[in-house]
């Protein structure tokens, strides 16, 4: 099969590799759509801290946001049949340890991540292998393009859930990338009375409004604190979702949230936070939550998509073919102002 593999910094090539053979409990899936993530690019450039600390070793196949169909099932697989539409988890547990055996896959200490840390080969390939326990049915109502958004949407939903967002709450989302925009939309679906997205790129902030978010704050136009007062008035902000990856914004978030509020952090920083005001954090009774992954969130996201309540289609800013992957990676930074989510279509039919 063809796979786009990273061999070293800034070196991604489409090569021929053996098509995996599904072992017991495994399913071989044909990839139909794969989403391009900033993480893929950070691995490609070699700048990602997980490359530097050796958690990601080259060569490897990236791609952790995907949808596809079942090509072949291994012995003992009972929930899937060939040609069924599917999406896969980003994490692959060992399946053998105590936690795995009692179904607590999230606690597995031998976890590998699809297309990233301790790499389980990812979806920038014609086929991807998945253990049955990490595979989900994709309903006919959900397009393959939306299927490729299940993973980022699940991560975004986890940030909303860990942010304790309840009906009537006010939510400020820092960052207008795919995770920020999806988190804002999902906070609205969770019943937030007012949600604002903060960014600096007009095009992305416009998308937030298209998704039904109440306000878009452009920090090129107005200082953040002032804008937050104008939008939320005396109610203030119950939950800040920090999806920008800026340590400056993270520090500011702790001061912006209401007394006893939550700062839900769903970004990588690749650095320490200098001069963090710990007293502000303590006196504010602020809860800071780290959002790693998307544990348990596929089911609600799949249900929302199936019900037509969550459509990530407006976030697609480019559709490409498999052979374009090296060019997508090489030119990614240049498209930052207008890039939200790019989709690679492995085959052009019926996506
Ligand atoms: Zn991603
Ligand atoms: Zn395990």
XYZ file of C-alpha atoms and ligand atoms in Angstrom:
353
model
C 0.000 0.000 0.000
C 0.972 3.641 -0.304
C 1.840 5.529 2.873
C 3.134 9.057 3.474
C 5.963 8.498 5.931
C 8.150 10.986 7.766
C 11.801 9.915 7.616
C 13.320 12.947 9.332
C 12.837 16.667 9.827
C 11.128 18.177 6.770
C 11.355 14.851 4.976
C 8.015 13.234 4.159
C 7.720 10.851 1.236
C 5.067 8.662 -0.276
C 6.444 5.149 -0.256
C 5.269 1.617 -0.771
C 4.963 -0.361 2.500
C 3.469 -3.788 3.255
C -0.296 -3.677 3.798
C -0.867 -4.689 7.437
C -2.562 -8.019 8.053
C -5.222 -7.916 10.798
C -4.373 -10.218 13.681
C -6.841 -11.512 16.288
C -9.250 -8.728 17.314
C -7.889 -6.342 14.705
C -9.583 -4.634 11.782
C -7.899 -3.374 8.620
C -9.568 -0.140 7.493
C -9.426 1.614 4.136
C -8.847 5.324 4.802
C -11.329 7.551 2.929
C -10.656 10.978 4.494
C -7.840 12.190 6.725
C -7.734 15.573 8.429
C -4.491 17.531 8.504
C -3.560 18.632 12.027
C -1.035 21.163 13.307
C 0.474 18.273 15.249
C 1.301 16.467 11.978
C 3.157 19.549 10.824
C 5.007 19.907 14.143
C 6.179 16.293 13.799
C 7.152 16.895 10.171
C 9.332 19.903 11.032
C 10.844 18.023 13.987
C 10.120 21.032 16.225
C 7.583 19.104 18.340
C 8.891 18.433 21.868
C 7.806 14.791 21.586
C 10.154 14.393 18.629
C 12.945 16.070 20.568
C 12.445 13.896 23.668
C 12.340 10.695 21.620
C 8.649 9.824 22.191
C 8.169 10.031 18.436
C 10.726 8.157 16.360
C 11.234 8.340 12.594
C 10.311 6.804 10.256
C 6.619 6.983 11.112
C 3.266 7.467 9.426
C 1.300 10.449 10.814
C -2.462 11.080 10.560
C -4.813 10.696 13.523
C -8.040 12.248 12.225
C -9.654 9.884 9.766
C -12.715 8.100 8.516
C -12.942 5.032 6.334
C -14.444 1.632 5.684
C -13.644 -1.866 6.890
C -11.427 -3.713 4.403
C -10.780 -6.929 6.308
C -11.451 -8.309 9.773
C -9.092 -10.437 11.827
C -10.026 -13.605 13.734
C -12.497 -13.072 16.576
C -13.797 -9.671 15.422
C -17.539 -9.595 16.047
C -18.727 -5.976 15.836
C -17.538 -5.143 12.315
C -17.948 -6.473 8.800
C -16.243 -5.539 5.528
C -17.419 -2.284 3.881
C -18.933 -0.836 7.052
C -18.171 2.846 7.603
C -15.894 3.533 10.592
C -13.785 6.003 12.554
C -10.968 5.144 14.958
C -9.667 6.315 18.306
C -6.426 8.269 18.552
C -5.160 6.035 21.300
C -4.368 2.343 21.046
C -4.127 0.543 24.373
C -2.143 -2.660 24.895
C -5.234 -4.796 25.488
C -3.335 -7.043 27.924
C -2.692 -5.123 31.150
C -5.002 -5.112 34.176
C -6.597 -1.768 33.256
C -7.226 -2.886 29.680
C -8.722 -6.194 30.809
C -11.254 -4.391 33.011
C -12.098 -2.047 30.138
C -10.295 1.016 31.539
C -8.294 1.523 28.354
C -7.670 5.166 29.233
C -5.468 4.085 32.155
C -3.275 1.752 30.078
C 0.360 2.588 30.706
C 1.514 1.061 27.428
C -0.696 3.363 25.371
C 0.376 4.239 21.847
C -1.057 7.164 19.943
C -2.204 6.920 16.346
C 0.222 8.881 14.194
C 1.909 10.650 17.128
C 3.470 9.586 20.458
C 4.889 6.025 20.669
C 3.560 5.860 17.164
C 0.881 3.456 16.055
C 1.080 3.968 12.286
C -1.429 6.610 11.275
C -3.916 7.390 8.559
C -1.742 9.040 5.915
C -1.899 5.722 4.139
C -4.265 3.675 2.045
C -4.997 1.428 5.019
C -4.811 1.672 8.800
C -4.946 -1.181 11.294
C -7.112 -0.754 14.424
C -7.964 -3.038 17.342
C -11.726 -3.627 17.319
C -12.037 -2.062 20.796
C -10.838 1.293 19.417
C -13.088 1.364 16.360
C -16.521 2.990 16.046
C -19.326 2.697 13.505
C -19.897 5.804 11.416
C -23.606 6.233 10.680
C -24.698 6.746 7.055
C -25.997 10.200 8.038
C -22.429 11.344 8.749
C -20.255 12.231 5.741
C -16.711 10.897 5.583
C -15.538 14.517 5.848
C -17.403 14.978 9.134
C -16.083 11.551 10.141
C -12.557 12.940 9.897
C -13.636 15.641 12.374
C -14.808 13.182 15.031
C -11.370 13.138 16.702
C -10.816 16.924 16.950
C -14.489 17.392 17.899
C -14.118 14.754 20.621
C -11.049 16.559 21.999
C -12.934 19.861 21.860
C -15.903 18.308 23.642
C -13.624 16.972 26.371
C -12.435 20.556 26.994
C -16.061 21.652 27.378
C -16.916 18.726 29.664
C -13.799 19.245 31.836
C -14.656 22.974 31.792
C -17.861 22.054 33.691
C -19.944 24.004 31.164
C -23.587 23.849 32.236
C -26.813 25.308 30.897
C -26.802 29.082 31.135
C -23.029 29.374 31.652
C -20.855 31.948 29.939
C -17.809 30.699 28.031
C -14.775 32.412 26.575
C -12.727 30.423 24.055
C -9.155 31.579 23.477
C -7.937 30.519 20.036
C -9.729 30.260 16.710
C -8.181 27.068 15.332
C -10.293 23.955 14.708
C -10.290 22.903 18.383
C -11.272 26.383 19.593
C -14.036 26.754 17.021
C -15.409 23.270 17.677
C -15.245 23.825 21.459
C -17.206 27.067 21.059
C -19.880 25.335 18.996
C -20.053 22.420 21.461
C -20.320 24.822 24.431
C -23.388 26.311 22.723
C -24.786 22.788 22.288
C -24.186 22.181 26.016
C -26.496 25.111 26.762
C -24.061 27.980 27.344
C -25.968 31.265 27.235
C -23.115 33.193 25.706
C -19.933 32.034 24.003
C -17.212 34.275 22.590
C -14.191 33.226 20.548
C -10.950 35.201 20.751
C -8.504 35.373 17.854
C -6.516 37.614 15.580
C -7.488 36.304 12.171
C -10.583 37.887 10.697
C -11.348 34.889 8.460
C -11.400 32.435 11.366
C -13.446 34.719 13.616
C -16.009 35.019 10.830
C -16.268 31.212 10.835
C -17.027 31.291 14.560
C -20.026 33.519 13.902
C -21.119 31.238 11.039
C -21.108 28.320 13.506
C -23.553 30.195 15.734
C -21.117 31.504 18.346
C -22.406 34.727 19.955
C -19.366 36.967 19.685
C -15.964 37.077 18.027
C -13.247 39.115 19.703
C -10.394 40.325 17.527
C -7.523 41.280 19.828
C -5.994 43.319 16.991
C -8.977 45.652 17.413
C -9.400 45.847 21.202
C -7.518 44.694 24.326
C -8.885 41.338 25.523
C -9.946 42.497 28.986
C -11.925 45.416 27.616
C -13.625 43.265 24.977
C -14.569 40.622 27.568
C -16.253 43.322 29.726
C -18.151 44.590 26.714
C -19.368 41.139 25.650
C -20.094 39.498 29.025
C -20.918 42.626 31.070
C -21.409 41.957 34.811
C -22.012 38.228 34.310
C -18.366 37.664 33.573
C -16.986 34.375 32.311
C -17.688 31.052 34.077
C -15.343 29.005 31.928
C -12.354 29.894 29.796
C -11.281 27.290 27.265
C -7.620 27.945 26.446
C -7.063 26.554 22.946
C -4.499 29.050 21.681
C -1.277 27.532 23.037
C -0.133 30.984 24.190
C 1.315 31.053 27.710
C 0.465 34.780 27.900
C -3.201 34.041 27.206
C -3.171 31.147 29.681
C -1.948 33.514 32.418
C -4.532 36.096 31.431
C -7.285 33.431 31.517
C -6.768 32.876 35.244
C -7.518 36.571 35.842
C -10.439 36.687 33.410
C -12.513 33.828 34.794
C -15.158 34.386 37.488
C -14.449 33.527 41.133
C -14.454 29.713 41.385
C -14.522 29.345 37.614
C -12.700 26.876 35.398
C -9.836 27.319 32.969
C -9.869 24.306 30.674
C -6.562 23.961 28.856
C -6.541 22.132 25.535
C -3.277 23.082 23.820
C 0.410 22.271 23.738
C 2.834 25.015 24.863
C 6.263 23.461 24.387
C 7.583 25.709 27.167
C 7.175 26.575 30.860
C 4.868 29.358 31.997
C 7.051 32.214 33.256
C 5.841 34.547 36.066
C 2.592 32.699 36.705
C 0.594 34.635 39.335
C -0.114 31.790 41.726
C -1.845 34.035 44.280
C -4.354 35.196 41.682
C -5.062 31.517 40.982
C -5.423 30.629 44.694
C -7.531 33.643 45.727
C -9.720 33.251 42.658
C -10.471 29.637 43.607
C -9.780 28.884 39.963
C -9.866 25.294 38.747
C -7.339 24.558 36.015
C -8.018 21.429 34.004
C -5.609 19.785 31.610
C -7.370 18.237 28.626
C -5.395 15.352 27.174
C -7.082 13.421 24.404
C -10.739 12.665 23.974
C -11.501 9.799 26.316
C -15.146 8.690 26.132
C -16.132 11.563 23.854
C -16.520 9.718 20.535
C -19.971 8.449 21.414
C -21.560 11.859 22.125
C -19.840 13.425 19.091
C -21.040 10.620 16.794
C -24.567 11.023 18.159
C -24.542 14.797 17.674
C -23.313 14.406 14.093
C -25.828 11.667 13.325
C -28.619 13.890 14.663
C -27.469 16.724 12.397
C -26.584 18.953 15.361
C -22.869 19.200 14.638
C -21.581 19.853 11.131
C -17.886 20.666 10.877
C -18.132 21.143 7.093
C -17.782 24.954 7.275
C -14.322 24.488 8.846
C -12.907 22.762 5.751
C -10.602 25.201 3.984
C -9.002 22.844 1.508
C -9.465 19.396 -0.036
C -6.501 17.513 -1.421
C -5.518 14.155 -2.831
C -3.168 11.625 -1.293
C -0.225 12.642 -3.492
C -0.501 16.247 -2.246
C 0.534 15.332 1.343
C 4.232 16.299 0.973
C 3.252 19.637 -0.601
C 0.598 20.260 2.105
C 3.242 19.793 4.805
C 5.878 21.912 3.034
C 3.542 24.889 2.513
C 1.467 24.696 5.684
C 2.851 27.736 7.553
C 2.202 29.998 4.556
C -1.515 29.211 4.713
C -1.918 30.028 8.437
C -4.183 33.062 7.988
C -6.788 31.162 5.985
C -6.239 27.558 7.036
C -8.599 25.931 9.498
C -8.930 22.267 8.526
C -7.594 20.653 5.395
C -8.874 17.271 4.319
C -6.986 14.680 2.312
C -9.295 12.520 0.238
C -7.687 9.178 -0.409
C -10.192 8.447 -3.168
C -12.440 11.124 -4.600
C -15.607 9.014 -4.856
C -18.561 9.491 -2.463
C -16.986 11.679 0.193
Zn -5.009 16.638 15.759
Zn -3.105 -1.853 28.586
